Amino acid sequence: MLLNPRPNIPLRRIDVNLRNIVPALALAAFTAAPAMAADAAPAVSFEGWVDTILTFTSDDIKDDVGATEKDEEAATIRFSSVASLKANWKVTDALAARVNLWFQSETAEVWMREAYFAWALNDTVTWSMGKYINTVGWIAAEPTGLYTVNDSNIGYLDIYGNDVIGTSIAVAPKGSRFSGSFHITNGYFTPSDAFNGAPSDSRENTDLGFGLDLTYKFGDKGNVNLDLVYDMHSDKGTADMGGDVFLVGLNATVMPIKPLTIGAEVMYQMVDDSDPSPAGGDAVDILQFMLMGNYAIEGASIPMSVTGMIQYMQIDSDAAADAEGRLGVTAALLTNPLGSSNFGLNFEIGYWDVTDNSTDDVFDSAFGPDATGFVVSVEGLVTF
């Protein structure tokens, strides 16, 4: 299965229209009429990817804080490897299921990202239930859906929430430019809600999360997408009850001419403070935007495209006198050196500037407080 939106052009984001219709990224058969076939052995198919990256990172944090002889302030060069294996079952013409397992080299555990069924009730409505990658945000969760090598250099994905367990109703009328889905989940912004088990101590036992995802398509020229999410309590990481969370996001994908794809997003998230006492949590407001352009170089001997992206987050917290900022700028070259869209050899350079004025590390960048730096990456990505 080719995961690129267009053959022979290394654009790596999975079709955003399908992504916002149902949790399944690849089970397009759900839009078919649910002709109930006689029981038969389910048809099973497999797909997946292997993503290997060499990364060089350097920043201006000069403190050698370790208690060993290691020089923490030096630049870092490391290899990483992640893989995904997906199994899709077509039980009948109307019912299918998916399991998506991630394998990461830094842990012996297997990360189950997806495990759900989807039932096409008719040619318009699909009901799904189980664990799936949520529909929040423009940036794809899997490397096969990115126009860059790294998903973010500034912690951008924190605002998107986590994988979710719940149920959804997706509506996609044939011939209509509108589609949408409504979601009820254990929650979006507390990591433990994406696993089986009791709610965390920061959430009531009956707390849920609610999501609405609406898309309008401009024919073959792109789409605009609206995300609305409400979570009844967040997770403050302590025994204090977390405040509720509201998120609204608007993103768009536009393809004004064949070689050019433009992506843009603005998102606002508010985390309420349910305990305003000094010992309680702190209210947080996050505003972020993203602008990306990808241009396919036509006529090149090796299929390739170039990407430029800018991302910015502003975080206002009661714990800080001034707002925190996260700025990231990325340039990437994506290539298919073997002429196959199932293998990408990709290159990226990114710059970030972090201003951290808070002692609360919930939204801190992985690169530490008050840092500027750059990252250079070389990626080999294989899909099947």
mmCIF file of C-alpha atoms in Angstrom:
data_model
loop_
_atom_site.group_PDB
_atom_site.id
_atom_site.type_symbol
_atom_site.label_atom_id
_atom_site.label_comp_id
_atom_site.label_asym_id
_atom_site.label_seq_id
_atom_site.Cartn_x
_atom_site.Cartn_y
_atom_site.Cartn_z
ATOM 1 C CA MET A 1 0.000 0.000 0.000
ATOM 2 C CA LEU A 2 1.378 3.407 -0.954
ATOM 3 C CA LEU A 3 1.085 5.772 1.987
ATOM 4 C CA ASN A 4 1.981 8.924 0.074
ATOM 5 C CA PRO A 5 -0.898 11.150 -1.115
ATOM 6 C CA ARG A 6 0.460 11.277 -4.675
ATOM 7 C CA PRO A 7 2.605 8.614 -6.379
ATOM 8 C CA ASN A 8 6.269 9.370 -7.129
ATOM 9 C CA ILE A 9 6.230 12.543 -5.044
ATOM 10 C CA PRO A 10 7.603 12.179 -1.507
ATOM 11 C CA LEU A 11 4.842 14.002 0.307
ATOM 12 C CA ARG A 12 4.469 12.095 3.524
ATOM 13 C CA ARG A 13 1.185 13.179 5.095
ATOM 14 C CA ILE A 14 -1.689 10.683 4.809
ATOM 15 C CA ASP A 15 -4.775 12.118 3.108
ATOM 16 C CA VAL A 16 -6.164 14.644 5.575
ATOM 17 C CA ASN A 17 -9.724 14.295 4.319
ATOM 18 C CA LEU A 18 -9.900 10.603 5.195
ATOM 19 C CA ARG A 19 -8.035 11.202 8.441
ATOM 20 C CA ASN A 20 -10.753 13.507 9.697
ATOM 21 C CA ILE A 21 -13.669 11.275 8.720
ATOM 22 C CA VAL A 22 -13.021 8.177 10.837
ATOM 23 C CA PRO A 23 -10.240 7.139 13.226
ATOM 24 C CA ALA A 24 -9.007 4.617 10.646
ATOM 25 C CA LEU A 25 -6.400 6.123 8.348
ATOM 26 C CA ALA A 26 -6.496 3.364 5.755
ATOM 27 C CA LEU A 27 -9.804 1.501 5.931
ATOM 28 C CA ALA A 28 -11.553 3.345 3.126
ATOM 29 C CA ALA A 29 -13.920 0.423 2.622
ATOM 30 C CA PHE A 30 -15.992 1.730 5.533
ATOM 31 C CA THR A 31 -17.642 4.208 3.209
ATOM 32 C CA ALA A 32 -19.188 1.392 1.204
ATOM 33 C CA ALA A 33 -22.804 0.356 1.679
ATOM 34 C CA PRO A 34 -23.141 -2.244 4.449
ATOM 35 C CA ALA A 35 -24.294 -5.222 2.384
ATOM 36 C CA MET A 36 -24.294 -7.912 5.069
ATOM 37 C CA ALA A 37 -22.397 -10.787 3.547
ATOM 38 C CA ALA A 38 -22.670 -14.328 4.783
ATOM 39 C CA ASP A 39 -20.217 -15.312 7.497
ATOM 40 C CA ALA A 40 -16.840 -16.169 6.052
ATOM 41 C CA ALA A 41 -13.230 -16.160 7.124
ATOM 42 C CA PRO A 42 -12.242 -12.518 7.732
ATOM 43 C CA ALA A 43 -9.884 -11.055 5.163
ATOM 44 C CA VAL A 44 -6.713 -9.904 6.924
ATOM 45 C CA SER A 45 -4.143 -7.494 5.508
ATOM 46 C CA PHE A 46 -0.947 -6.079 6.978
ATOM 47 C CA GLU A 47 0.871 -2.796 6.560
ATOM 48 C CA GLY A 48 3.463 -0.825 8.459
ATOM 49 C CA TRP A 49 6.684 1.135 8.409
ATOM 50 C CA VAL A 50 10.229 1.294 9.765
ATOM 51 C CA ASP A 51 11.588 4.736 10.624
ATOM 52 C CA THR A 52 15.315 5.207 11.336
ATOM 53 C CA ILE A 53 16.838 8.628 12.060
ATOM 54 C CA LEU A 54 20.340 9.978 12.686
ATOM 55 C CA THR A 55 20.089 13.207 14.686
ATOM 56 C CA PHE A 56 22.683 15.858 15.580
ATOM 57 C CA THR A 57 21.528 18.353 18.219
ATOM 58 C CA SER A 58 23.249 21.394 19.661
ATOM 59 C CA ASP A 59 21.955 24.077 22.025
ATOM 60 C CA ASP A 60 23.256 26.958 24.124
ATOM 61 C CA ILE A 61 22.635 25.434 27.553
ATOM 62 C CA LYS A 62 26.125 25.675 29.060
ATOM 63 C CA ASP A 63 25.601 24.074 32.464
ATOM 64 C CA ASP A 64 27.370 20.753 32.995
ATOM 65 C CA VAL A 65 24.932 19.618 35.650
ATOM 66 C CA GLY A 66 25.788 15.925 35.926
ATOM 67 C CA ALA A 67 27.627 14.318 38.832
ATOM 68 C CA THR A 68 29.744 12.220 36.439
ATOM 69 C CA GLU A 69 32.615 13.001 34.084
ATOM 70 C CA LYS A 70 30.174 13.209 31.173
ATOM 71 C CA ASP A 71 30.038 16.627 29.471
ATOM 72 C CA GLU A 72 26.299 17.372 29.298
ATOM 73 C CA GLU A 73 26.842 20.719 27.570
ATOM 74 C CA ALA A 74 28.373 19.116 24.465
ATOM 75 C CA ALA A 75 26.415 18.538 21.270
ATOM 76 C CA THR A 76 24.625 15.207 20.876
ATOM 77 C CA ILE A 77 24.597 12.742 18.000
ATOM 78 C CA ARG A 78 22.340 9.667 18.203
ATOM 79 C CA PHE A 79 20.559 7.062 16.091
ATOM 80 C CA SER A 80 16.934 6.100 16.715
ATOM 81 C CA SER A 81 14.614 3.471 15.311
ATOM 82 C CA VAL A 82 10.826 3.012 15.548
ATOM 83 C CA ALA A 83 8.533 0.599 13.704
ATOM 84 C CA SER A 84 4.808 0.035 13.319
ATOM 85 C CA LEU A 85 2.905 -3.095 12.341
ATOM 86 C CA LYS A 86 -0.797 -2.840 11.515
ATOM 87 C CA ALA A 87 -3.282 -5.652 11.012
ATOM 88 C CA ASN A 88 -6.640 -4.926 9.361
ATOM 89 C CA TRP A 89 -9.558 -7.359 9.430
ATOM 90 C CA LYS A 90 -12.440 -7.097 6.988
ATOM 91 C CA VAL A 91 -15.039 -9.176 8.819
ATOM 92 C CA THR A 92 -17.923 -8.331 6.472
ATOM 93 C CA ASP A 93 -18.510 -5.663 3.852
ATOM 94 C CA ALA A 94 -19.704 -3.429 6.704
ATOM 95 C CA LEU A 95 -17.453 -4.340 9.636
ATOM 96 C CA ALA A 96 -13.688 -4.128 9.998
ATOM 97 C CA ALA A 97 -11.153 -3.876 12.803
ATOM 98 C CA ARG A 98 -7.589 -2.672 13.215
ATOM 99 C CA VAL A 99 -4.621 -3.201 15.533
ATOM 100 C CA ASN A 100 -1.650 -0.827 15.295
ATOM 101 C CA LEU A 101 1.437 -1.793 17.326
ATOM 102 C CA TRP A 102 4.496 0.441 17.707
ATOM 103 C CA PHE A 103 7.944 -0.930 18.526
ATOM 104 C CA GLN A 104 10.499 1.496 19.978
ATOM 105 C CA SER A 105 14.160 0.711 20.492
ATOM 106 C CA GLU A 106 14.416 2.420 23.896
ATOM 107 C CA THR A 107 11.913 0.082 25.568
ATOM 108 C CA ALA A 108 11.122 -3.624 25.512
ATOM 109 C CA GLU A 109 7.415 -2.868 25.658
ATOM 110 C CA VAL A 110 5.071 -2.790 22.689
ATOM 111 C CA TRP A 111 2.951 0.360 22.406
ATOM 112 C CA MET A 112 -0.589 -0.358 21.225
ATOM 113 C CA ARG A 113 -1.660 2.840 19.447
ATOM 114 C CA GLU A 114 -4.896 1.468 17.945
ATOM 115 C CA ALA A 115 -7.284 -1.415 18.644
ATOM 116 C CA TYR A 116 -10.847 -0.791 17.500
ATOM 117 C CA PHE A 117 -13.661 -1.857 15.213
ATOM 118 C CA ALA A 118 -15.543 0.275 12.693
ATOM 119 C CA TRP A 119 -19.051 -0.590 11.514
ATOM 120 C CA ALA A 120 -20.502 1.110 8.431
ATOM 121 C CA LEU A 121 -24.154 1.377 9.446
ATOM 122 C CA ASN A 122 -24.950 2.644 5.953
ATOM 123 C CA ASP A 123 -23.136 4.471 3.152
ATOM 124 C CA THR A 124 -23.055 7.666 5.259
ATOM 125 C CA VAL A 125 -22.624 6.763 8.945
ATOM 126 C CA THR A 126 -19.820 4.763 10.582
ATOM 127 C CA TRP A 127 -19.710 3.747 14.252
ATOM 128 C CA SER A 128 -16.322 2.982 15.830
ATOM 129 C CA MET A 129 -15.270 1.910 19.322
ATOM 130 C CA GLY A 130 -11.928 1.095 20.910
ATOM 131 C CA LYS A 131 -8.520 2.749 21.122
ATOM 132 C CA TYR A 132 -7.394 5.041 18.315
ATOM 133 C CA ILE A 133 -5.176 8.013 17.472
ATOM 134 C CA ASN A 134 -7.302 11.084 18.108
ATOM 135 C CA THR A 135 -8.303 13.478 15.352
ATOM 136 C CA VAL A 136 -6.968 16.644 17.036
ATOM 137 C CA GLY A 137 -4.466 18.761 15.120
ATOM 138 C CA TRP A 138 -2.966 19.039 11.663
ATOM 139 C CA ILE A 139 0.405 17.363 12.265
ATOM 140 C CA ALA A 140 0.156 13.611 11.727
ATOM 141 C CA ALA A 141 0.986 11.182 14.527
ATOM 142 C CA GLU A 142 2.863 8.722 12.286
ATOM 143 C CA PRO A 143 6.035 9.492 10.289
ATOM 144 C CA THR A 144 4.345 8.373 7.058
ATOM 145 C CA GLY A 145 2.023 11.357 7.437
ATOM 146 C CA LEU A 146 4.641 14.081 7.859
ATOM 147 C CA TYR A 147 6.139 16.584 5.431
ATOM 148 C CA THR A 148 9.181 16.799 7.734
ATOM 149 C CA VAL A 149 11.502 14.306 9.397
ATOM 150 C CA ASN A 150 10.627 15.175 13.009
ATOM 151 C CA ASP A 151 7.072 15.753 14.195
ATOM 152 C CA SER A 152 8.220 18.841 16.114
ATOM 153 C CA ASN A 153 11.361 20.443 17.497
ATOM 154 C CA ILE A 154 9.573 22.510 20.167
ATOM 155 C CA GLY A 155 7.128 20.219 21.945
ATOM 156 C CA TYR A 156 4.347 21.288 19.603
ATOM 157 C CA LEU A 157 2.380 18.064 19.919
ATOM 158 C CA ASP A 158 1.792 18.444 23.674
ATOM 159 C CA ILE A 159 -1.349 20.443 23.010
ATOM 160 C CA TYR A 160 -2.852 17.719 20.807
ATOM 161 C CA GLY A 161 -3.479 15.398 23.745
ATOM 162 C CA ASN A 162 -2.997 11.637 23.813
ATOM 163 C CA ASP A 163 -4.301 8.551 22.086
ATOM 164 C CA VAL A 164 -7.868 7.932 23.232
ATOM 165 C CA ILE A 165 -10.154 5.045 24.147
ATOM 166 C CA GLY A 166 -13.806 5.602 23.381
ATOM 167 C CA THR A 167 -16.432 5.627 20.688
ATOM 168 C CA SER A 168 -17.240 7.821 17.712
ATOM 169 C CA ILE A 169 -19.920 8.393 15.125
ATOM 170 C CA ALA A 170 -18.597 9.590 11.748
ATOM 171 C CA VAL A 171 -20.846 11.078 9.066
ATOM 172 C CA ALA A 172 -19.567 11.376 5.480
ATOM 173 C CA PRO A 173 -22.405 11.778 2.942
ATOM 174 C CA LYS A 174 -21.449 10.750 -0.577
ATOM 175 C CA GLY A 175 -21.101 13.718 -2.885
ATOM 176 C CA SER A 176 -21.086 16.191 0.017
ATOM 177 C CA ARG A 177 -18.254 18.568 0.779
ATOM 178 C CA PHE A 178 -18.999 18.261 4.509
ATOM 179 C CA SER A 179 -18.005 15.415 6.842
ATOM 180 C CA GLY A 180 -17.583 15.121 10.572
ATOM 181 C CA SER A 181 -17.326 12.930 13.621
ATOM 182 C CA PHE A 182 -18.376 13.100 17.270
ATOM 183 C CA HIS A 183 -16.284 11.382 19.964
ATOM 184 C CA ILE A 184 -16.841 10.301 23.571
ATOM 185 C CA THR A 185 -13.645 9.095 25.268
ATOM 186 C CA ASN A 186 -12.043 8.390 28.628
ATOM 187 C CA GLY A 187 -10.334 11.747 28.145
ATOM 188 C CA TYR A 188 -7.899 13.533 25.849
ATOM 189 C CA PHE A 189 -5.275 15.166 28.064
ATOM 190 C CA THR A 190 -4.537 12.648 30.831
ATOM 191 C CA PRO A 191 -2.079 9.959 29.637
ATOM 192 C CA SER A 192 -3.556 7.212 31.825
ATOM 193 C CA ASP A 193 -6.906 7.612 30.053
ATOM 194 C CA ALA A 194 -5.379 5.954 26.988
ATOM 195 C CA PHE A 195 -4.845 2.727 28.971
ATOM 196 C CA ASN A 196 -7.250 0.288 30.560
ATOM 197 C CA GLY A 197 -7.695 0.934 34.270
ATOM 198 C CA ALA A 198 -9.213 3.265 36.839
ATOM 199 C CA PRO A 199 -9.101 7.059 36.385
ATOM 200 C CA SER A 200 -6.173 8.927 37.920
ATOM 201 C CA ASP A 201 -6.502 10.616 41.304
ATOM 202 C CA SER A 202 -6.864 13.945 39.480
ATOM 203 C CA ARG A 203 -10.099 12.850 37.786
ATOM 204 C CA GLU A 204 -13.505 11.769 39.011
ATOM 205 C CA ASN A 205 -14.538 8.199 38.197
ATOM 206 C CA THR A 206 -17.211 9.377 35.750
ATOM 207 C CA ASP A 207 -15.142 12.042 33.957
ATOM 208 C CA LEU A 208 -15.161 11.822 30.157
ATOM 209 C CA GLY A 209 -13.789 13.704 27.179
ATOM 210 C CA PHE A 210 -15.856 14.943 24.225
ATOM 211 C CA GLY A 211 -14.640 15.819 20.739
ATOM 212 C CA LEU A 212 -16.132 17.218 17.542
ATOM 213 C CA ASP A 213 -14.240 17.120 14.245
ATOM 214 C CA LEU A 214 -15.730 18.893 11.190
ATOM 215 C CA THR A 215 -14.256 19.088 7.677
ATOM 216 C CA TYR A 216 -15.212 21.017 4.543
ATOM 217 C CA LYS A 217 -13.501 19.989 1.282
ATOM 218 C CA PHE A 218 -12.618 22.331 -1.582
ATOM 219 C CA GLY A 219 -12.855 19.585 -4.167
ATOM 220 C CA ASP A 220 -9.314 18.471 -5.023
ATOM 221 C CA LYS A 221 -7.841 21.799 -3.856
ATOM 222 C CA GLY A 222 -7.802 21.037 -0.119
ATOM 223 C CA ASN A 223 -9.973 21.359 2.950
ATOM 224 C CA VAL A 224 -10.593 23.276 6.164
ATOM 225 C CA ASN A 225 -11.014 21.463 9.471
ATOM 226 C CA LEU A 226 -12.445 22.483 12.874
ATOM 227 C CA ASP A 227 -11.557 20.659 16.115
ATOM 228 C CA LEU A 228 -13.483 21.154 19.364
ATOM 229 C CA VAL A 229 -12.526 19.199 22.504
ATOM 230 C CA TYR A 230 -13.738 19.340 26.109
ATOM 231 C CA ASP A 231 -12.164 17.270 28.886
ATOM 232 C CA MET A 232 -13.920 17.292 32.271
ATOM 233 C CA HIS A 233 -10.655 17.246 34.252
ATOM 234 C CA SER A 234 -6.990 17.422 33.359
ATOM 235 C CA ASP A 235 -4.210 15.572 35.156
ATOM 236 C CA LYS A 236 -2.075 17.822 37.341
ATOM 237 C CA GLY A 237 0.120 14.895 38.321
ATOM 238 C CA THR A 238 -0.804 15.241 42.010
ATOM 239 C CA ALA A 239 -3.718 14.316 44.274
ATOM 240 C CA ASP A 240 -5.305 17.711 43.516
ATOM 241 C CA MET A 241 -8.288 17.617 41.190
ATOM 242 C CA GLY A 242 -7.256 18.934 37.790
ATOM 243 C CA GLY A 243 -9.142 21.710 36.046
ATOM 244 C CA ASP A 244 -11.272 21.115 32.975
ATOM 245 C CA VAL A 245 -9.747 21.587 29.510
ATOM 246 C CA PHE A 246 -11.233 23.265 26.440
ATOM 247 C CA LEU A 247 -9.553 23.250 23.030
ATOM 248 C CA VAL A 248 -10.540 24.813 19.728
ATOM 249 C CA GLY A 249 -8.444 24.421 16.595
ATOM 250 C CA LEU A 250 -8.810 25.501 12.996
ATOM 251 C CA ASN A 251 -6.557 24.110 10.279
ATOM 252 C CA ALA A 252 -6.515 24.054 6.512
ATOM 253 C CA THR A 253 -4.748 22.290 3.661
ATOM 254 C CA VAL A 254 -4.641 24.084 0.314
ATOM 255 C CA MET A 255 -3.172 22.894 -3.004
ATOM 256 C CA PRO A 256 -3.429 25.978 -5.250
ATOM 257 C CA ILE A 257 -1.238 24.436 -7.957
ATOM 258 C CA LYS A 258 -0.197 20.823 -8.496
ATOM 259 C CA PRO A 259 3.368 20.980 -7.070
ATOM 260 C CA LEU A 260 2.477 23.119 -4.011
ATOM 261 C CA THR A 261 0.791 22.085 -0.763
ATOM 262 C CA ILE A 262 0.153 24.639 1.992
ATOM 263 C CA GLY A 263 -0.840 23.714 5.533
ATOM 264 C CA ALA A 264 -1.841 26.111 8.305
ATOM 265 C CA GLU A 265 -3.224 25.840 11.815
ATOM 266 C CA VAL A 266 -4.205 28.005 14.763
ATOM 267 C CA MET A 267 -5.187 26.430 18.073
ATOM 268 C CA TYR A 268 -6.204 27.648 21.526
ATOM 269 C CA GLN A 269 -6.277 25.536 24.681
ATOM 270 C CA MET A 270 -7.484 26.576 28.134
ATOM 271 C CA VAL A 271 -6.757 24.520 31.256
ATOM 272 C CA ASP A 272 -8.903 25.784 34.129
ATOM 273 C CA ASP A 273 -7.712 25.975 37.739
ATOM 274 C CA SER A 274 -10.171 24.013 39.863
ATOM 275 C CA ASP A 275 -8.205 24.815 43.041
ATOM 276 C CA PRO A 276 -7.234 28.518 43.125
ATOM 277 C CA SER A 277 -5.425 28.224 46.485
ATOM 278 C CA PRO A 278 -1.621 28.614 46.471
ATOM 279 C CA ALA A 279 -1.268 24.876 47.061
ATOM 280 C CA GLY A 280 -3.537 24.023 44.131
ATOM 281 C CA GLY A 281 -2.964 23.870 40.417
ATOM 282 C CA ASP A 282 -2.505 26.768 38.020
ATOM 283 C CA ALA A 283 -4.653 27.875 35.097
ATOM 284 C CA VAL A 284 -2.893 27.641 31.725
ATOM 285 C CA ASP A 285 -3.717 29.223 28.365
ATOM 286 C CA ILE A 286 -1.912 28.076 25.218
ATOM 287 C CA LEU A 287 -2.059 29.742 21.809
ATOM 288 C CA GLN A 288 -0.179 28.232 18.893
ATOM 289 C CA PHE A 289 0.060 28.429 15.132
ATOM 290 C CA MET A 290 1.739 26.546 12.315
ATOM 291 C CA LEU A 291 2.413 27.435 8.681
ATOM 292 C CA MET A 292 3.932 24.989 6.197
ATOM 293 C CA GLY A 293 4.670 24.899 2.501
ATOM 294 C CA ASN A 294 5.760 21.839 0.497
ATOM 295 C CA TYR A 295 6.835 22.062 -3.142
ATOM 296 C CA ALA A 296 7.362 18.997 -5.328
ATOM 297 C CA ILE A 297 10.301 19.415 -7.719
ATOM 298 C CA GLU A 298 8.935 18.188 -11.018
ATOM 299 C CA GLY A 299 11.230 16.839 -13.712
ATOM 300 C CA ALA A 300 14.016 15.877 -11.285
ATOM 301 C CA SER A 301 15.836 12.595 -11.957
ATOM 302 C CA ILE A 302 15.046 11.588 -8.363
ATOM 303 C CA PRO A 303 11.512 12.348 -7.102
ATOM 304 C CA MET A 304 11.831 14.948 -4.355
ATOM 305 C CA SER A 305 10.126 17.821 -2.592
ATOM 306 C CA VAL A 306 11.162 20.604 -0.226
ATOM 307 C CA THR A 307 9.340 21.763 2.900
ATOM 308 C CA GLY A 308 9.496 24.919 4.979
ATOM 309 C CA MET A 309 7.636 25.096 8.312
ATOM 310 C CA ILE A 310 7.303 27.584 11.156
ATOM 311 C CA GLN A 311 5.645 26.760 14.482
ATOM 312 C CA TYR A 312 5.018 28.922 17.520
ATOM 313 C CA MET A 313 3.455 28.331 20.944
ATOM 314 C CA GLN A 314 2.709 30.937 23.632
ATOM 315 C CA ILE A 315 1.969 29.587 27.100
ATOM 316 C CA ASP A 316 0.443 31.786 29.807
ATOM 317 C CA SER A 317 0.365 30.264 33.292
ATOM 318 C CA ASP A 318 -0.570 31.572 36.719
ATOM 319 C CA ALA A 319 2.765 30.168 37.874
ATOM 320 C CA ALA A 320 4.757 32.575 35.677
ATOM 321 C CA ALA A 321 4.866 36.366 35.597
ATOM 322 C CA ASP A 322 5.482 36.420 31.857
ATOM 323 C CA ALA A 323 4.363 34.252 28.969
ATOM 324 C CA GLU A 324 6.535 31.371 27.806
ATOM 325 C CA GLY A 325 7.351 30.959 24.128
ATOM 326 C CA ARG A 326 8.301 28.123 21.803
ATOM 327 C CA LEU A 327 9.499 29.040 18.291
ATOM 328 C CA GLY A 328 10.565 26.453 15.734
ATOM 329 C CA VAL A 329 11.673 26.813 12.105
ATOM 330 C CA THR A 330 12.267 23.747 9.928
ATOM 331 C CA ALA A 331 13.508 23.083 6.390
ATOM 332 C CA ALA A 332 13.379 19.576 4.916
ATOM 333 C CA LEU A 333 14.293 17.769 1.695
ATOM 334 C CA LEU A 334 12.300 14.582 1.018
ATOM 335 C CA THR A 335 13.508 12.171 -1.647
ATOM 336 C CA ASN A 336 12.652 8.793 -3.185
ATOM 337 C CA PRO A 337 16.139 7.808 -4.443
ATOM 338 C CA LEU A 338 14.970 4.400 -5.684
ATOM 339 C CA GLY A 339 11.971 5.850 -7.500
ATOM 340 C CA SER A 340 9.620 4.078 -5.082
ATOM 341 C CA SER A 341 7.271 5.937 -2.761
ATOM 342 C CA ASN A 342 7.766 3.079 -0.283
ATOM 343 C CA PHE A 343 11.282 4.275 0.545
ATOM 344 C CA GLY A 344 12.201 7.806 1.552
ATOM 345 C CA LEU A 345 15.666 9.201 2.262
ATOM 346 C CA ASN A 346 14.973 12.537 3.938
ATOM 347 C CA PHE A 347 17.010 15.402 5.367
ATOM 348 C CA GLU A 348 16.079 18.168 7.791
ATOM 349 C CA ILE A 349 17.545 21.124 9.634
ATOM 350 C CA GLY A 350 15.590 22.816 12.390
ATOM 351 C CA TYR A 351 16.062 25.781 14.723
ATOM 352 C CA TRP A 352 14.263 26.401 18.011
ATOM 353 C CA ASP A 353 14.077 29.211 20.560
ATOM 354 C CA VAL A 354 12.546 28.446 23.962
ATOM 355 C CA THR A 355 11.675 31.001 26.652
ATOM 356 C CA ASP A 356 10.647 29.293 29.891
ATOM 357 C CA ASN A 357 9.451 31.408 32.811
ATOM 358 C CA SER A 358 7.640 28.724 34.804
ATOM 359 C CA THR A 359 8.636 26.210 37.437
ATOM 360 C CA ASP A 360 5.841 23.921 36.209
ATOM 361 C CA ASP A 361 7.448 21.471 33.784
ATOM 362 C CA VAL A 362 4.198 20.043 32.374
ATOM 363 C CA PHE A 363 4.638 22.007 29.139
ATOM 364 C CA ASP A 364 8.417 22.399 29.222
ATOM 365 C CA SER A 365 10.368 21.670 26.067
ATOM 366 C CA ALA A 366 12.503 18.553 25.983
ATOM 367 C CA PHE A 367 15.465 20.851 25.345
ATOM 368 C CA GLY A 368 15.179 22.601 28.726
ATOM 369 C CA PRO A 369 14.406 26.184 29.764
ATOM 370 C CA ASP A 370 15.584 29.331 27.967
ATOM 371 C CA ALA A 371 17.345 27.540 25.142
ATOM 372 C CA THR A 372 18.151 28.129 21.520
ATOM 373 C CA GLY A 373 19.640 25.495 19.297
ATOM 374 C CA PHE A 374 19.471 23.553 16.089
ATOM 375 C CA VAL A 375 18.977 19.969 14.981
ATOM 376 C CA VAL A 376 20.110 18.178 11.807
ATOM 377 C CA SER A 377 18.467 14.865 10.900
ATOM 378 C CA VAL A 378 18.873 12.172 8.235
ATOM 379 C CA GLU A 379 16.028 9.694 7.921
ATOM 380 C CA GLY A 380 15.465 6.389 6.166
ATOM 381 C CA LEU A 381 11.744 5.566 6.079
ATOM 382 C CA VAL A 382 10.421 2.293 4.623
ATOM 383 C CA THR A 383 6.734 1.387 4.254
ATOM 384 C CA PHE A 384 4.967 -1.778 3.156
#
